Amino acid sequence: MKIAFISDIHGNAHALEQVLADIKQKQVDLIYVLGDLCYRGPEPKRSLDLVRALNTEVIKGNADEWVVRGVREGEVPEKALAMMNRERDWTVFHLDPADVDYLKQLPSELHLSIEGVKIHAFHATPHSLFDIIAPGVDDATLQSSLMSAADSQIYVYAHIHKPYIRYLQGKVIINTGSVGLPFDGLPMASYATVEITAAGIRTAIERVHTDVESVVRQYEESRYPNAAMMTNVLRNGSV
């Protein structure tokens, strides 16, 4: 059984299509989506439609929460608050009310049992859509922040846009990275796979080439309100 975990699409429908094509080529059996579907990219509606067409389990990310109710003071740096709410308003304008309702009702975590392997999946932490758990934190922080479901064998999260795999006390922690906006200096889409076989469990971070300049043109042609910053992030794979 091969499982793909994708997340942080951020309205980059082109990158999502490339990832889904890669997933199909790798003959993945199941796909799960860990949030941040449509905010901060040039194609929010098409990104959301592609996710919904998967007919799979999807959870909410912080950016989905922002689409629903706006970005609040204290959640981002003060100097970014007004611009991020302009981006949020632009995104909502390009969605249907039913799309916003869909985002509102998304659950915040998944407890999966697949061929006897228990997997706990969430966006940022099991208790927050916003907390940041970086790749290099110490083992104690990793355990207290991410591993509250003690019976799970694999923990999968997203949010930080920096993919990694770590092993702790015989268990696996995976960050998927980002489909639409990688932050690790490599401007390629990222997702994670878990393969469960009779011999054991294999995990991997997958990277996929995308046409970055095509998406840059989409930001510019759509008159996205923060196009200059977002295209710089996209080109460099970092903030």
Short mmCIF file of C-alpha atoms in Angstrom, two decimals:
data_model
loop_
_atom_site.label_atom_id
_atom_site.label_comp_id
_atom_site.label_asym_id
_atom_site.label_seq_id
_atom_site.Cartn_x
_atom_site.Cartn_y
_atom_site.Cartn_z
CA MET A 1 0.00 0.00 0.00
CA LYS A 2 1.48 3.35 -1.06
CA ILE A 3 0.11 6.57 0.45
CA ALA A 4 0.79 10.17 -0.56
CA PHE A 5 0.42 13.14 1.78
CA ILE A 6 0.18 16.51 0.05
CA SER A 7 -0.23 19.94 1.58
CA ASP A 8 0.29 23.68 1.32
CA ILE A 9 -0.90 24.06 -2.25
CA HIS A 10 -1.60 27.75 -1.69
CA GLY A 11 -3.57 28.34 -4.87
CA ASN A 12 -0.82 27.01 -7.15
CA ALA A 13 -2.98 24.76 -9.33
CA HIS A 14 -0.18 24.20 -11.84
CA ALA A 15 2.10 22.71 -9.17
CA LEU A 16 -0.77 20.61 -7.85
CA GLU A 17 -1.42 19.17 -11.32
CA GLN A 18 2.27 18.25 -11.66
CA VAL A 19 2.26 16.59 -8.24
CA LEU A 20 -0.90 14.64 -9.00
CA ALA A 21 0.64 13.46 -12.27
CA ASP A 22 3.74 12.31 -10.36
CA ILE A 23 1.55 10.53 -7.81
CA LYS A 24 -0.26 8.71 -10.61
CA GLN A 25 3.02 7.70 -12.24
CA LYS A 26 4.23 6.30 -8.91
CA GLN A 27 1.02 4.22 -8.64
CA VAL A 28 -0.01 5.61 -5.28
CA ASP A 29 -3.07 3.96 -3.74
CA LEU A 30 -4.28 6.69 -1.35
CA ILE A 31 -3.92 10.47 -1.17
CA TYR A 32 -4.52 12.64 1.89
CA VAL A 33 -4.48 16.45 1.90
CA LEU A 34 -3.22 18.32 4.96
CA GLY A 35 -4.48 21.83 4.40
CA ASP A 36 -3.63 25.30 3.04
CA LEU A 37 -5.46 24.75 -0.20
CA CYS A 38 -6.06 28.04 -1.98
CA TYR A 39 -4.86 31.20 -0.19
CA ARG A 40 -1.82 33.18 -1.49
CA GLY A 41 -1.82 31.75 -5.03
CA PRO A 42 -3.10 32.89 -8.44
CA GLU A 43 -5.65 30.08 -8.93
CA PRO A 44 -7.58 29.58 -5.70
CA LYS A 45 -10.75 28.24 -7.28
CA ARG A 46 -9.07 25.74 -9.60
CA SER A 47 -6.80 24.54 -6.80
CA LEU A 48 -9.76 23.90 -4.54
CA ASP A 49 -11.69 22.16 -7.32
CA LEU A 50 -8.74 19.85 -8.01
CA VAL A 51 -8.53 18.92 -4.33
CA ARG A 52 -12.26 18.27 -4.05
CA ALA A 53 -12.18 16.12 -7.19
CA LEU A 54 -9.83 13.71 -5.41
CA ASN A 55 -12.77 12.59 -3.23
CA THR A 56 -10.42 11.98 -0.34
CA GLU A 57 -10.00 13.11 3.25
CA VAL A 58 -8.85 16.71 3.61
CA ILE A 59 -8.00 18.66 6.75
CA LYS A 60 -7.86 22.38 7.48
CA GLY A 61 -4.71 24.49 7.57
CA ASN A 62 -4.15 27.95 8.99
CA ALA A 63 -4.51 29.52 5.54
CA ASP A 64 -7.90 27.85 5.10
CA GLU A 65 -8.96 29.31 8.43
CA TRP A 66 -7.81 32.73 7.21
CA VAL A 67 -9.94 32.41 4.09
CA VAL A 68 -12.95 31.68 6.30
CA ARG A 69 -12.58 34.53 8.81
CA GLY A 70 -9.63 36.74 7.84
CA VAL A 71 -6.14 37.19 9.27
CA ARG A 72 -6.20 38.48 12.84
CA GLU A 73 -3.86 40.74 14.73
CA GLY A 74 -1.08 38.77 16.41
CA GLU A 75 -1.17 35.92 13.89
CA VAL A 76 1.30 37.57 11.50
CA PRO A 77 3.78 40.44 11.82
CA GLU A 78 1.93 43.74 12.21
CA LYS A 79 3.46 45.21 9.05
CA ALA A 80 2.10 42.27 6.99
CA LEU A 81 -1.44 42.23 8.42
CA ALA A 82 -3.14 44.67 6.03
CA MET A 83 -1.57 43.16 2.91
CA MET A 84 -2.38 39.61 3.95
CA ASN A 85 -6.01 40.56 4.47
CA ARG A 86 -6.05 42.16 1.01
CA GLU A 87 -4.75 38.84 -0.31
CA ARG A 88 -7.44 37.04 1.66
CA ASP A 89 -10.15 39.29 0.23
CA TRP A 90 -8.84 38.71 -3.31
CA THR A 91 -8.96 34.95 -2.70
CA VAL A 92 -12.52 35.02 -1.36
CA PHE A 93 -13.61 37.12 -4.35
CA HIS A 94 -12.44 34.31 -6.64
CA LEU A 95 -14.26 31.58 -4.68
CA ASP A 96 -17.94 30.70 -4.39
CA PRO A 97 -19.69 30.96 -0.99
CA ALA A 98 -19.97 27.16 -1.05
CA ASP A 99 -16.18 26.93 -1.32
CA VAL A 100 -15.73 29.01 1.82
CA ASP A 101 -18.31 26.85 3.60
CA TYR A 102 -16.35 23.76 2.55
CA LEU A 103 -13.16 25.17 4.08
CA LYS A 104 -15.01 26.10 7.25
CA GLN A 105 -16.22 22.57 7.93
CA LEU A 106 -12.91 20.79 7.33
CA PRO A 107 -11.62 18.72 10.30
CA SER A 108 -8.26 19.50 11.91
CA GLU A 109 -6.64 16.05 12.06
CA LEU A 110 -6.75 12.50 10.76
CA HIS A 111 -6.30 9.28 12.72
CA LEU A 112 -5.61 6.58 10.14
CA SER A 113 -5.10 2.85 10.47
CA ILE A 114 -3.79 1.38 7.23
CA GLU A 115 -2.81 -2.27 7.06
CA GLY A 116 -2.18 -2.24 10.79
CA VAL A 117 -0.06 0.92 10.78
CA LYS A 118 -1.45 3.86 12.76
CA ILE A 119 -0.82 7.31 11.32
CA HIS A 120 -1.65 10.65 12.94
CA ALA A 121 -1.84 13.51 10.43
CA PHE A 122 -2.44 17.21 11.11
CA HIS A 123 -1.47 20.57 9.64
CA ALA A 124 0.82 22.26 12.20
CA THR A 125 0.41 20.40 15.52
CA PRO A 126 -2.44 18.28 16.89
CA HIS A 127 -3.59 21.27 18.96
CA SER A 128 -2.94 24.27 16.72
CA LEU A 129 -3.18 25.33 13.08
CA PHE A 130 -0.54 28.01 13.67
CA ASP A 131 2.33 26.66 15.82
CA ILE A 132 5.66 26.25 14.04
CA ILE A 133 7.73 23.13 14.71
CA ALA A 134 10.94 23.52 12.74
CA PRO A 135 13.04 20.63 11.37
CA GLY A 136 15.88 21.12 13.84
CA VAL A 137 14.03 21.22 17.16
CA ASP A 138 15.26 18.96 19.94
CA ASP A 139 13.74 15.53 20.50
CA ALA A 140 11.82 16.59 23.61
CA THR A 141 10.09 19.44 21.75
CA LEU A 142 9.31 17.17 18.84
CA GLN A 143 7.77 14.59 21.14
CA SER A 144 5.71 17.02 23.22
CA SER A 145 4.50 19.04 20.24
CA LEU A 146 3.75 16.41 17.62
CA MET A 147 3.48 12.97 19.22
CA SER A 148 0.48 13.28 21.54
CA ALA A 149 -1.23 10.25 19.95
CA ALA A 150 0.99 7.76 21.71
CA ASP A 151 -0.35 4.73 19.83
CA SER A 152 0.61 6.08 16.40
CA GLN A 153 3.66 4.83 14.54
CA ILE A 154 3.90 7.65 11.99
CA TYR A 155 3.21 11.37 12.46
CA VAL A 156 2.72 13.52 9.36
CA TYR A 157 2.38 17.29 9.32
CA ALA A 158 2.94 20.27 7.01
CA HIS A 159 2.73 24.07 7.60
CA ILE A 160 6.47 24.93 7.66
CA HIS A 161 7.07 24.34 3.90
CA LYS A 162 10.36 22.57 4.73
CA PRO A 163 10.17 18.80 4.18
CA TYR A 164 12.05 16.36 6.37
CA ILE A 165 11.90 12.88 7.92
CA ARG A 166 13.10 12.13 11.45
CA TYR A 167 13.05 9.03 13.62
CA LEU A 168 12.42 9.11 17.34
CA GLN A 169 11.89 6.20 19.74
CA GLY A 170 11.16 3.81 16.90
CA LYS A 171 8.59 6.13 15.33
CA VAL A 172 8.63 8.34 12.24
CA ILE A 173 7.94 12.07 11.96
CA ILE A 174 7.41 13.42 8.44
CA ASN A 175 6.91 16.92 7.17
CA THR A 176 5.44 17.00 3.67
CA GLY A 177 6.89 20.32 2.61
CA SER A 178 4.78 22.40 0.23
CA VAL A 179 3.23 21.66 -3.15
CA GLY A 180 2.83 25.30 -4.10
CA LEU A 181 5.34 27.40 -2.09
CA PRO A 182 8.49 25.56 -0.93
CA PHE A 183 10.59 27.43 1.64
CA ASP A 184 13.70 25.20 1.75
CA GLY A 185 15.61 26.91 -1.04
CA LEU A 186 14.65 24.36 -3.69
CA PRO A 187 11.90 25.75 -5.98
CA MET A 188 10.30 22.36 -6.62
CA ALA A 189 6.98 21.02 -5.37
CA SER A 190 7.23 18.66 -2.41
CA TYR A 191 5.11 15.88 -0.96
CA ALA A 192 5.61 12.78 1.17
CA THR A 193 4.97 9.09 0.55
CA VAL A 194 4.57 6.19 2.95
CA GLU A 195 4.71 2.66 1.58
CA ILE A 196 3.54 -0.20 3.77
CA THR A 197 4.67 -3.67 2.72
CA ALA A 198 5.01 -7.09 4.31
CA ALA A 199 8.69 -6.30 4.81
CA GLY A 200 8.11 -3.02 6.64
CA ILE A 201 7.56 0.69 6.06
CA ARG A 202 9.30 2.95 3.55
CA THR A 203 9.03 6.73 3.70
CA ALA A 204 10.20 9.35 1.22
CA ILE A 205 10.10 13.02 0.35
CA GLU A 206 9.27 13.46 -3.33
CA ARG A 207 10.28 16.56 -5.33
CA VAL A 208 8.60 17.54 -8.59
CA HIS A 209 9.68 20.08 -11.22
CA THR A 210 7.10 22.76 -12.04
CA ASP A 211 6.99 25.64 -14.51
CA VAL A 212 7.70 28.42 -12.04
CA GLU A 213 7.71 31.18 -14.64
CA SER A 214 4.25 30.16 -15.86
CA VAL A 215 2.91 30.63 -12.33
CA VAL A 216 4.78 33.93 -12.03
CA ARG A 217 2.90 35.15 -15.10
CA GLN A 218 -0.38 34.03 -13.51
CA TYR A 219 0.35 36.13 -10.42
CA GLU A 220 1.07 39.16 -12.61
CA GLU A 221 -1.80 38.73 -15.08
CA SER A 222 -4.37 38.11 -12.33
CA ARG A 223 -3.30 41.34 -10.59
CA TYR A 224 -2.70 39.47 -7.38
CA PRO A 225 -2.33 42.13 -4.64
CA ASN A 226 1.08 40.93 -3.40
CA ALA A 227 2.46 39.58 -6.67
CA ALA A 228 6.01 40.94 -6.35
CA MET A 229 6.68 39.28 -2.99
CA MET A 230 4.96 36.01 -3.87
CA THR A 231 6.76 35.59 -7.19
CA ASN A 232 10.08 36.21 -5.45
CA VAL A 233 9.27 33.45 -2.93
CA LEU A 234 8.22 31.13 -5.74
CA ARG A 235 11.38 31.71 -7.79
CA ASN A 236 13.76 31.31 -4.85
CA GLY A 237 11.94 28.62 -2.92
CA SER A 238 12.31 30.67 0.25
CA VAL A 239 10.86 33.65 2.10
#
